[in-house]
XYZ file of C-alpha atoms in Angstrom:
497
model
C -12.787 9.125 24.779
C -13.611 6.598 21.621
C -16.083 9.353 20.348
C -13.010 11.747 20.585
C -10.724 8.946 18.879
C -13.226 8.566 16.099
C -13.174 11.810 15.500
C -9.511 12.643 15.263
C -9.261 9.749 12.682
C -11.577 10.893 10.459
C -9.756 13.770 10.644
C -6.811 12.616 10.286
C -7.894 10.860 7.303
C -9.042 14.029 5.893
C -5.413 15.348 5.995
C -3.470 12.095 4.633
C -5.621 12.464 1.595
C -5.452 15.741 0.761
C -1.917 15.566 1.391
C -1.763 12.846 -1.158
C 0.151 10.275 1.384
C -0.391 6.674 -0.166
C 2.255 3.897 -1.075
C 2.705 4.873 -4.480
C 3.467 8.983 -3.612
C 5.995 8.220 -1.389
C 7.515 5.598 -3.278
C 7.651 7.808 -6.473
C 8.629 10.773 -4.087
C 11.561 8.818 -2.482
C 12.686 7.051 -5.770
C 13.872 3.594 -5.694
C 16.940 4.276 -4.391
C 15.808 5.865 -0.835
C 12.545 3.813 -1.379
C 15.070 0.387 -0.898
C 17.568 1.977 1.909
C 14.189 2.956 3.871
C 12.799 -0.705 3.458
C 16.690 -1.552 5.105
C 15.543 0.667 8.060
C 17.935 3.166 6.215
C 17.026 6.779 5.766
C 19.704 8.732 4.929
C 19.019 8.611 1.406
C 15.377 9.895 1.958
C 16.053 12.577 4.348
C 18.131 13.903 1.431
C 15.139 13.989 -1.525
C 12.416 15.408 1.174
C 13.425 18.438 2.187
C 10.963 20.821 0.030
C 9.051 21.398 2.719
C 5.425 20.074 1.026
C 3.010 18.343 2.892
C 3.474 14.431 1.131
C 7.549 15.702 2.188
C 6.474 16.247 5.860
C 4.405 13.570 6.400
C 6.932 10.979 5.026
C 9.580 12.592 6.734
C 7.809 12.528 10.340
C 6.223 9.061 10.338
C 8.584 7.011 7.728
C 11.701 8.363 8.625
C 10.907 9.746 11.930
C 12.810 12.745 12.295
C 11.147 16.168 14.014
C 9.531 18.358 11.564
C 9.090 21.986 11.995
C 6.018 22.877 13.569
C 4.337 25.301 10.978
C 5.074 22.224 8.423
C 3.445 19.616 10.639
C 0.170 22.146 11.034
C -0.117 22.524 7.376
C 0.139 18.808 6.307
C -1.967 17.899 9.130
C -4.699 20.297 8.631
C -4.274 22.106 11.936
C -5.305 18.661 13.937
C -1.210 18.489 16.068
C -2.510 19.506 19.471
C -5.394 17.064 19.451
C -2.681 14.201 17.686
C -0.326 15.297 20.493
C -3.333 14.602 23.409
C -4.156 11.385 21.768
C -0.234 10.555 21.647
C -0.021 9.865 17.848
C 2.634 13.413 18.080
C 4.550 15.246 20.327
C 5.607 18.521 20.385
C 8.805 20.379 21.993
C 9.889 23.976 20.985
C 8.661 25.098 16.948
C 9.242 20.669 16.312
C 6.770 17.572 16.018
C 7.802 14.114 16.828
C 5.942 11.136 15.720
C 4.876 8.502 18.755
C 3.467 6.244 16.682
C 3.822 5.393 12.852
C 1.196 6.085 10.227
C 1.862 4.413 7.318
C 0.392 3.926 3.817
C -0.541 0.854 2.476
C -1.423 -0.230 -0.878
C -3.560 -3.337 -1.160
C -5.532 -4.240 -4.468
C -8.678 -2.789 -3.363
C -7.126 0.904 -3.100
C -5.043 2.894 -0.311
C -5.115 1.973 3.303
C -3.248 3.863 6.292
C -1.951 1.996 9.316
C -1.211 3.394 12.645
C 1.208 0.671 14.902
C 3.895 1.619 17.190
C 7.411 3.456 15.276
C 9.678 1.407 13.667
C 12.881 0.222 15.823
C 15.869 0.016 14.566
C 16.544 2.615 12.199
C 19.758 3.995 11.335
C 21.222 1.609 14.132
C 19.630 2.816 16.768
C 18.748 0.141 19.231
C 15.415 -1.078 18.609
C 14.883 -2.431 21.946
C 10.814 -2.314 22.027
C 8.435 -3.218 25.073
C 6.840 -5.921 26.040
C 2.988 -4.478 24.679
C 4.574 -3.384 21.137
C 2.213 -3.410 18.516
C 3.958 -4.241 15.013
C 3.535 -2.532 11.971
C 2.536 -3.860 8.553
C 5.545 -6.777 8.304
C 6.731 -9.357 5.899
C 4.476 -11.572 8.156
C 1.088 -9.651 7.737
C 1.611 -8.698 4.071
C 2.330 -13.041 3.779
C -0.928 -13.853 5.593
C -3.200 -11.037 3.298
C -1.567 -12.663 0.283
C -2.847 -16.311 1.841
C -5.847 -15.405 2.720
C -8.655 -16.481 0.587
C -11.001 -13.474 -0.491
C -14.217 -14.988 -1.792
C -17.316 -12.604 -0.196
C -18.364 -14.511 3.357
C -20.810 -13.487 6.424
C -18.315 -13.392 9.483
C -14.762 -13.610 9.763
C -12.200 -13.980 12.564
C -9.028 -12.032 12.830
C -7.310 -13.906 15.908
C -4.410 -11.868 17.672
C -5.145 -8.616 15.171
C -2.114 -6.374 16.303
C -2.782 -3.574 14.761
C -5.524 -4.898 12.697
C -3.894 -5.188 9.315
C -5.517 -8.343 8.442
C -9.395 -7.073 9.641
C -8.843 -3.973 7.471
C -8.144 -7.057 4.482
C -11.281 -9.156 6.024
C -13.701 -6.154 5.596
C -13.046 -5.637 2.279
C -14.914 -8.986 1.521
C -16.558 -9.205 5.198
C -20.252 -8.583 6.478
C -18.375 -8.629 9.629
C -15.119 -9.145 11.428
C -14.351 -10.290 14.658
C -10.804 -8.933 15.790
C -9.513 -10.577 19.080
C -6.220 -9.608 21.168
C -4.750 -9.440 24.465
C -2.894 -6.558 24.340
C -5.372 -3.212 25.291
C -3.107 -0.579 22.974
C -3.494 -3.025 19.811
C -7.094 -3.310 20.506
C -7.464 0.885 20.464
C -5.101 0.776 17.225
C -7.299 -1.444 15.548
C -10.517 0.686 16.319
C -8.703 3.610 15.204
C -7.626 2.049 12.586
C -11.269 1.354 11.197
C -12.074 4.482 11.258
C -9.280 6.147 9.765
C -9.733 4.209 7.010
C -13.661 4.804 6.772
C -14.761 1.567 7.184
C -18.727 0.884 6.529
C -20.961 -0.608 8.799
C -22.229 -4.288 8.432
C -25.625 -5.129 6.782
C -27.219 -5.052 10.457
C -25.649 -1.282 10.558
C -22.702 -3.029 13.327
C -19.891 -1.883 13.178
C -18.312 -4.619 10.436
C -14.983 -5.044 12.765
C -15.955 -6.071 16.067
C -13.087 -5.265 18.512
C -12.441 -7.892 21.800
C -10.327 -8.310 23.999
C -9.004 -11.729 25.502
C -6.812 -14.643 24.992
C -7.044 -17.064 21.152
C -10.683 -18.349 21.544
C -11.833 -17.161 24.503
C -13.289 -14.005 23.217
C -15.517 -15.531 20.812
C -16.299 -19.448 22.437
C -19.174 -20.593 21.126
C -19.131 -18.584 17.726
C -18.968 -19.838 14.555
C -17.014 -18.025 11.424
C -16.783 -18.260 7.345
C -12.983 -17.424 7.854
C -10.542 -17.557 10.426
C -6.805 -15.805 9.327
C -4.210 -15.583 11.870
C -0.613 -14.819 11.970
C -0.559 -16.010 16.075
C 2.638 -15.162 18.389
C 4.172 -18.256 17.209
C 8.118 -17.640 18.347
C 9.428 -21.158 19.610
C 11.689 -19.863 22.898
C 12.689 -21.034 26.234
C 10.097 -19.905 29.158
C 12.653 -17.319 30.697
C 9.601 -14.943 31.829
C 10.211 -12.634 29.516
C 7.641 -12.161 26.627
C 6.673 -9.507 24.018
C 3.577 -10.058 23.448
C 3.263 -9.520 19.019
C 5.971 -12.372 19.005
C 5.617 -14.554 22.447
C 2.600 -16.784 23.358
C 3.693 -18.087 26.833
C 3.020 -21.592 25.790
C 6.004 -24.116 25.228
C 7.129 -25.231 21.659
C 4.793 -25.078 19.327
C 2.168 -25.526 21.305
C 0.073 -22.312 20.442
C -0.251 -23.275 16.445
C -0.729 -26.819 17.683
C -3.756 -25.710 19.738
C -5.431 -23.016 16.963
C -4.774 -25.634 14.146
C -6.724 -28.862 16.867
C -9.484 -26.179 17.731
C -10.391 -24.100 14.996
C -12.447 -26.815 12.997
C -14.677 -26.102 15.776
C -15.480 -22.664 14.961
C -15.789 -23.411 11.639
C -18.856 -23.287 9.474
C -19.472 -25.700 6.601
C -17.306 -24.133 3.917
C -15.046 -21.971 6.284
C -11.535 -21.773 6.144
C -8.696 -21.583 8.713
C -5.591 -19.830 7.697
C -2.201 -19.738 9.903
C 1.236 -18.358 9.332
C 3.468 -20.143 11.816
C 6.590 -21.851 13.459
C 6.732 -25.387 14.072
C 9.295 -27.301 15.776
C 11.478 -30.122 13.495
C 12.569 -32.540 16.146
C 15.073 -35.238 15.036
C 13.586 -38.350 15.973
C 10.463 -37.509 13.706
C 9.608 -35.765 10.117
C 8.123 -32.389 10.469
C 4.755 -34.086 8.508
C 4.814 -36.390 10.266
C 4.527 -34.401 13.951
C 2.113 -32.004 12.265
C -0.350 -34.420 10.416
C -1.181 -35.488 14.433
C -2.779 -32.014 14.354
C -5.259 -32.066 11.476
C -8.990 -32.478 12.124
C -10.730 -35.484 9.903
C -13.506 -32.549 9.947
C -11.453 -30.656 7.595
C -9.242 -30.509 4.238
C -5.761 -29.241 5.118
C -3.015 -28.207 3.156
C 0.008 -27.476 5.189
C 3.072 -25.997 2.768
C 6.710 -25.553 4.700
C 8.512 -22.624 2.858
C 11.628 -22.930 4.965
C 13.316 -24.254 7.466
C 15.876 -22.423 10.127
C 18.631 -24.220 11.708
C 18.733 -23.526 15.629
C 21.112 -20.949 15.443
C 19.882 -18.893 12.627
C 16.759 -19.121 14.449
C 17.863 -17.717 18.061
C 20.131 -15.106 16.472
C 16.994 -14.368 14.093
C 14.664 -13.755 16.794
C 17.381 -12.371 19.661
C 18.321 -9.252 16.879
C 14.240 -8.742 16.609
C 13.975 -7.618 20.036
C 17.181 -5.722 19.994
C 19.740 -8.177 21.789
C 21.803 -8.130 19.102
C 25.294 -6.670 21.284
C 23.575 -6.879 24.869
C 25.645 -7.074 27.487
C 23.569 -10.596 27.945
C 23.537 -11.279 24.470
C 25.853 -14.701 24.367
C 24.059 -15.895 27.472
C 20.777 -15.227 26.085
C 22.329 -17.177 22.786
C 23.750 -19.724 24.882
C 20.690 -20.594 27.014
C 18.020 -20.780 24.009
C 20.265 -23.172 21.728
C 20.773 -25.575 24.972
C 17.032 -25.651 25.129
C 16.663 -26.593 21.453
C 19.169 -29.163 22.331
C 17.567 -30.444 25.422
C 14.368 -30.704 23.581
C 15.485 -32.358 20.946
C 14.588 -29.327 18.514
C 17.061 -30.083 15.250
C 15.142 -27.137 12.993
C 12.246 -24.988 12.767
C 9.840 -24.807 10.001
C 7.881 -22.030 8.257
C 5.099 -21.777 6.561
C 0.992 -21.785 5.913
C -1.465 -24.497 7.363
C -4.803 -23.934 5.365
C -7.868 -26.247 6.948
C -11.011 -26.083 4.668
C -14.135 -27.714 6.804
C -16.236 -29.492 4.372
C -17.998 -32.672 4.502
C -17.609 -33.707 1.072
C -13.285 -33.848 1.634
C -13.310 -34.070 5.337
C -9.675 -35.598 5.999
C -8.018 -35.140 2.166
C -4.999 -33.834 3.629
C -1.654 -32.643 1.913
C 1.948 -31.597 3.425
C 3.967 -30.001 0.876
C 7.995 -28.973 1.346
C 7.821 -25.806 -0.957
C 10.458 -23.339 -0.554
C 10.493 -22.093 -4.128
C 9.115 -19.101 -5.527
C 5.210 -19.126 -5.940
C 3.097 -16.608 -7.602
C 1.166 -13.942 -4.752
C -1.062 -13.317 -3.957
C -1.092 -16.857 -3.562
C -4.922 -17.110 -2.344
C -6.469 -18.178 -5.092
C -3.969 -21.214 -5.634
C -5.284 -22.546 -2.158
C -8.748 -22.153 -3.439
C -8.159 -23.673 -6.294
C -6.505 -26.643 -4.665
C -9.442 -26.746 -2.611
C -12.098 -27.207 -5.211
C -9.636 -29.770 -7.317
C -10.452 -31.485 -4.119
C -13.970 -31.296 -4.382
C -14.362 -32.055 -7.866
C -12.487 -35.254 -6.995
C -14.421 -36.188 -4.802
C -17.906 -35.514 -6.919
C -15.896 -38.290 -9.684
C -16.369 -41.499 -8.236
C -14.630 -42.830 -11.265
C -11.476 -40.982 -13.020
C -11.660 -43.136 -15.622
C -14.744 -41.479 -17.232
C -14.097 -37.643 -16.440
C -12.699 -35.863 -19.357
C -9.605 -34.003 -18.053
C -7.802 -30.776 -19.451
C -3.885 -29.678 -19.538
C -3.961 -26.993 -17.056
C -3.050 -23.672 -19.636
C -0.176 -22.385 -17.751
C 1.675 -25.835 -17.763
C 4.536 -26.535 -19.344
C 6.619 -29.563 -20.462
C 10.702 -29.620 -20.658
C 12.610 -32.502 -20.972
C 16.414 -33.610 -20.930
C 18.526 -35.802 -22.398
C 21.394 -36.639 -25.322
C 20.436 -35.117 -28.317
C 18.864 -38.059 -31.213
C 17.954 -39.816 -28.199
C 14.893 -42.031 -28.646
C 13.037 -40.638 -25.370
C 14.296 -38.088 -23.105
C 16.354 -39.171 -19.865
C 13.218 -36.526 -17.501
C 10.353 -35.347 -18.260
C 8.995 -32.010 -16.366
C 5.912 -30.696 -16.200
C 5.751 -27.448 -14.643
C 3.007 -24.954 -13.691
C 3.590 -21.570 -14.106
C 1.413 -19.826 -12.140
C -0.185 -20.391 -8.558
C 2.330 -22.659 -6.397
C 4.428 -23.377 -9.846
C 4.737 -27.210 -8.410
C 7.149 -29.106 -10.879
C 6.313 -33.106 -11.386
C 8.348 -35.468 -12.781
C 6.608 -37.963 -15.255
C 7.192 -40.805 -17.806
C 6.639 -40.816 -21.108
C 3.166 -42.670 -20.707
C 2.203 -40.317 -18.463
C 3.425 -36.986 -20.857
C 1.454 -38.868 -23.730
C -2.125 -38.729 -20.881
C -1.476 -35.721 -20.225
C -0.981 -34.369 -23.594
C -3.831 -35.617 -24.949
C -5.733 -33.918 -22.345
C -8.218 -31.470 -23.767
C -11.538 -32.483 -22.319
C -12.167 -34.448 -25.885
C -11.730 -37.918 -24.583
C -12.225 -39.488 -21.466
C -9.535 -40.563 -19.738
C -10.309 -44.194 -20.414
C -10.195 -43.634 -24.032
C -6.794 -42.537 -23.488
C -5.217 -44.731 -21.613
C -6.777 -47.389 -24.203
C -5.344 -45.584 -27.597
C -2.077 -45.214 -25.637
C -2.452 -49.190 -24.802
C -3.055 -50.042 -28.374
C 0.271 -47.638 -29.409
C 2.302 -49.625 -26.716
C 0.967 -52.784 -27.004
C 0.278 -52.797 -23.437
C -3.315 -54.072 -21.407
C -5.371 -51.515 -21.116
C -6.562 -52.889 -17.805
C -2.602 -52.594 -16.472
C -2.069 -49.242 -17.747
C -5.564 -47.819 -15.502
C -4.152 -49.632 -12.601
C -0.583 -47.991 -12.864
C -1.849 -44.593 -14.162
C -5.125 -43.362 -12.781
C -3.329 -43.056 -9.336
C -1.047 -40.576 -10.880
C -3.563 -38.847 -13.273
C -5.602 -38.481 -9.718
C -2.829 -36.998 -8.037
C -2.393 -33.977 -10.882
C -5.905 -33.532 -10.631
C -5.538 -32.620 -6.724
C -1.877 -30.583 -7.598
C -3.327 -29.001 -10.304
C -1.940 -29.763 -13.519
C -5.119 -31.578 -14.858
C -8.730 -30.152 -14.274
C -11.833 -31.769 -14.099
């Protein structure tokens, strides 16, 4: 059966490509008008500019928009390869129509086209999108989030942990020798094979195949194992146990309590260098400060940088999640409502946070640790800012003494400052990164003078000491109030080393 499945993918990726079905045809094909309605689960407005009848126009129109094509049409963009789709149950067929059963999708990622196949979209056009409880989601905000976190530097092994359809180990073998992707549900498992090979991916160094498909629960499938990488977007939806569950969404554990476990265990797995990176949920309770519940997590083994990007008030959250599985005008729907905020409430849940936990094992910044509250815009993919952060880190840590490193403005930051016009000194000072996480810092005008001097000429002892003489301050004083500070832009990034 998997030699027949291999077969009808590479196949079927035959067909996509001579049919010229990538992210960029269909998006110039539906024009930015239809392109945006489509992305609103609209498609109206592209069933009305794909009607010609050509193969890109079929294929769009059967798996994006999902309406039945005529059979003739379906043969000739799919190379004659509809009776084996329909056994495999990617199609089926009634009188002279095809239907799609599952989505295929294209996907552009930096490296070049990809094609996804998950289960169909719900929810277009208003239909209900009540889905069952073994979905398996498409490419989402949430995975397209987690590729742009992900750090891509070339490692051995990596760990895709609850793959779905295995968006993120199509990302991990890009840069991969292999890929370990782990899930409990059976039908993501054979998407994520298929998957692989419709999008021709090569065999490891040992000739492997470079994504290694297993089944089972978080860790279990690979206890024992260590990994370079571990990315994972887990089922992290903070609900009442009412015995219902979908499985892309739903853990079965209480709270928070499956990020809490994955963020306390994966230092384990880790080898020296390796990186763990979550996209998750955590619970803001109101007797304690959401850094302050999730700093109890964090492994002295590791660096960690934990950034919350927003935060959802109980109700947004419910009626968030309750319209996601198609509740949204249930019969049940204000009981359902009713039951999860009382829960919140009995548990003393006053918000729920969003965001990335990155945990970087090494031994040289075991325990450096920052929680950030970022909800501004940042620059994606936004990888290489948490790599960067991490080897600020390190080169800390190789300068036993600030004081005699010669530091350099970072290029991309600017200063802006306010106050009354002829003003001696400005009321604020700002610097501001533009690029990477764009933090903003607030700073004095000793600490604008430092930092302006900056450009790996002087140490910053020298510094400090012509800004004393200036001021007419003790040079001793001003390193005691200012290399904290100068320290901390090093680790944010607005100095370097």
């Amino acid at each position: 059966m998997q030699n027949k499945a291999t077969s009808l993918a590479r196949d079927l990726r035959s067909a996509v490509l001579a049919a010229g079905f990538t992210y960029d045809a269909v998006a110039e094909l539906l024009g930015a008008q239809a392109h945006a309605a489509l992305g609103r689960n609209e498609t109206t407005p592209g069933l009305r500019v794909t009607g010609g009848g050509s193969p890109l126009e079929t294929l769009t129109r059967l798996f994006l928009l999902q309406v039945p094509v005529p059979r003739e049409q379906a043969e000739r963009a799919l190379g004659g390869l509809v009776d084996r789709m329909a056994v495999a149950g990617l199609v089926e067929q009634s009188v002279g129509e095809v239907a799609a059963r599952l989505d295929v999708r294209p996907y552009a990622t930096d490296d070049g086209d990809l094609w996804v196949v998950s289960d169909l979209t719900p929810g277009l056009d208003g239909s209900p999108n009540r889905v069952g409880t073994d979905h398996v989601l498409g490419i989402s905000s949430a995975s397209t989030s987690l590729a742009q976190l992900t750090v891509r530097e070339p490692v051995g092994r990596s760990l895709d942990l609850g793959t779905g359809c295995g968006v993120q180990a199509l990302h991990l073998a890009r840069h991969s020798d292999t890929v370990v992707a782990t899930d409990v549900n059976t039908r993501a498992l054979w998407m994520t094979r298929f998957n692989a090979e419709l999008n021709a991916v090569p065999a490891s160094a040992s000739g492997a195949d470079r994504i290694d498909v297993r089944e089972g629960s978080f860790f279990e499938p690979v206890a024992g194992e260590r990994f370079d990488l571990i990315a994972t977007n887990p089922p992290f939806v903070i609900s009442p146990a009412t015995g219902e569950r979908l499985v892309y969404r739903d853990s079965g554990l209480p709270g928070d309590r499956v990020v809490e476990d994955i963020v306390r265990r994966a230092p384990e797995l880790l080898n020296d260098g390796g990186w763990c990176q979550v996209l998750a949920n955590w619970v803001i309770t109101r007797d304690r400060t959401w850094d302050e519940r999730l700093a109890e997590w964090l492994s002295e083994d590791c660096a960690a940088l934990v950034v919350q990007r927003e935060v959802l008030d109980p109700a947004s959250y419910v009626e968030l999640w309750l319209k996601d599985a198609g509740l949204h005008g249930a019969p049940d729907y204000a009981r359902r409502y009713d039951t999860w905020l009382s829960w919140f409430d009995d548990q003393g849940i006053e918000g729920v946070g969003f965001g990335w936990i990155n945990l970087h094992r090494s031994a040289r910044v075991a325990g450096v640790r920052e929680l950030l509250e970022w909800p501004y815009e940042v620059e994606q993919p936004i990888a290489p800012a948490i790599g960067e952060w991490a080897g600020a880190q390190e080169r800390l840590a190789a300068h036993g003494d600030l004081a005699e490193v010669r530091l350099r403005l970072r290029t991309d930051v600017r200063q802006e400052t306010q106050g009354q016009p002829g003003a001696e000194d400005p009321e604020t000072i700002v610097l501001r990164q533009q690029r990477g996480l764009r933090r903003a810092r607030q700073v004095d005008t000793v600490e604008a003078a430092v930092v302006g001097a900056c450009d790996g000429d002087l140490t910053v002892r020298q510094i400090l000491d012509a800004v004393g003489a200036l001021l007419e301050a003790d040079p001793r004083e001003l390193r005691r109030t200012y290399l904290p500070a100068l320290t901390e832009m090093v680790a944010q990034g607005f100095l370097e080393v």
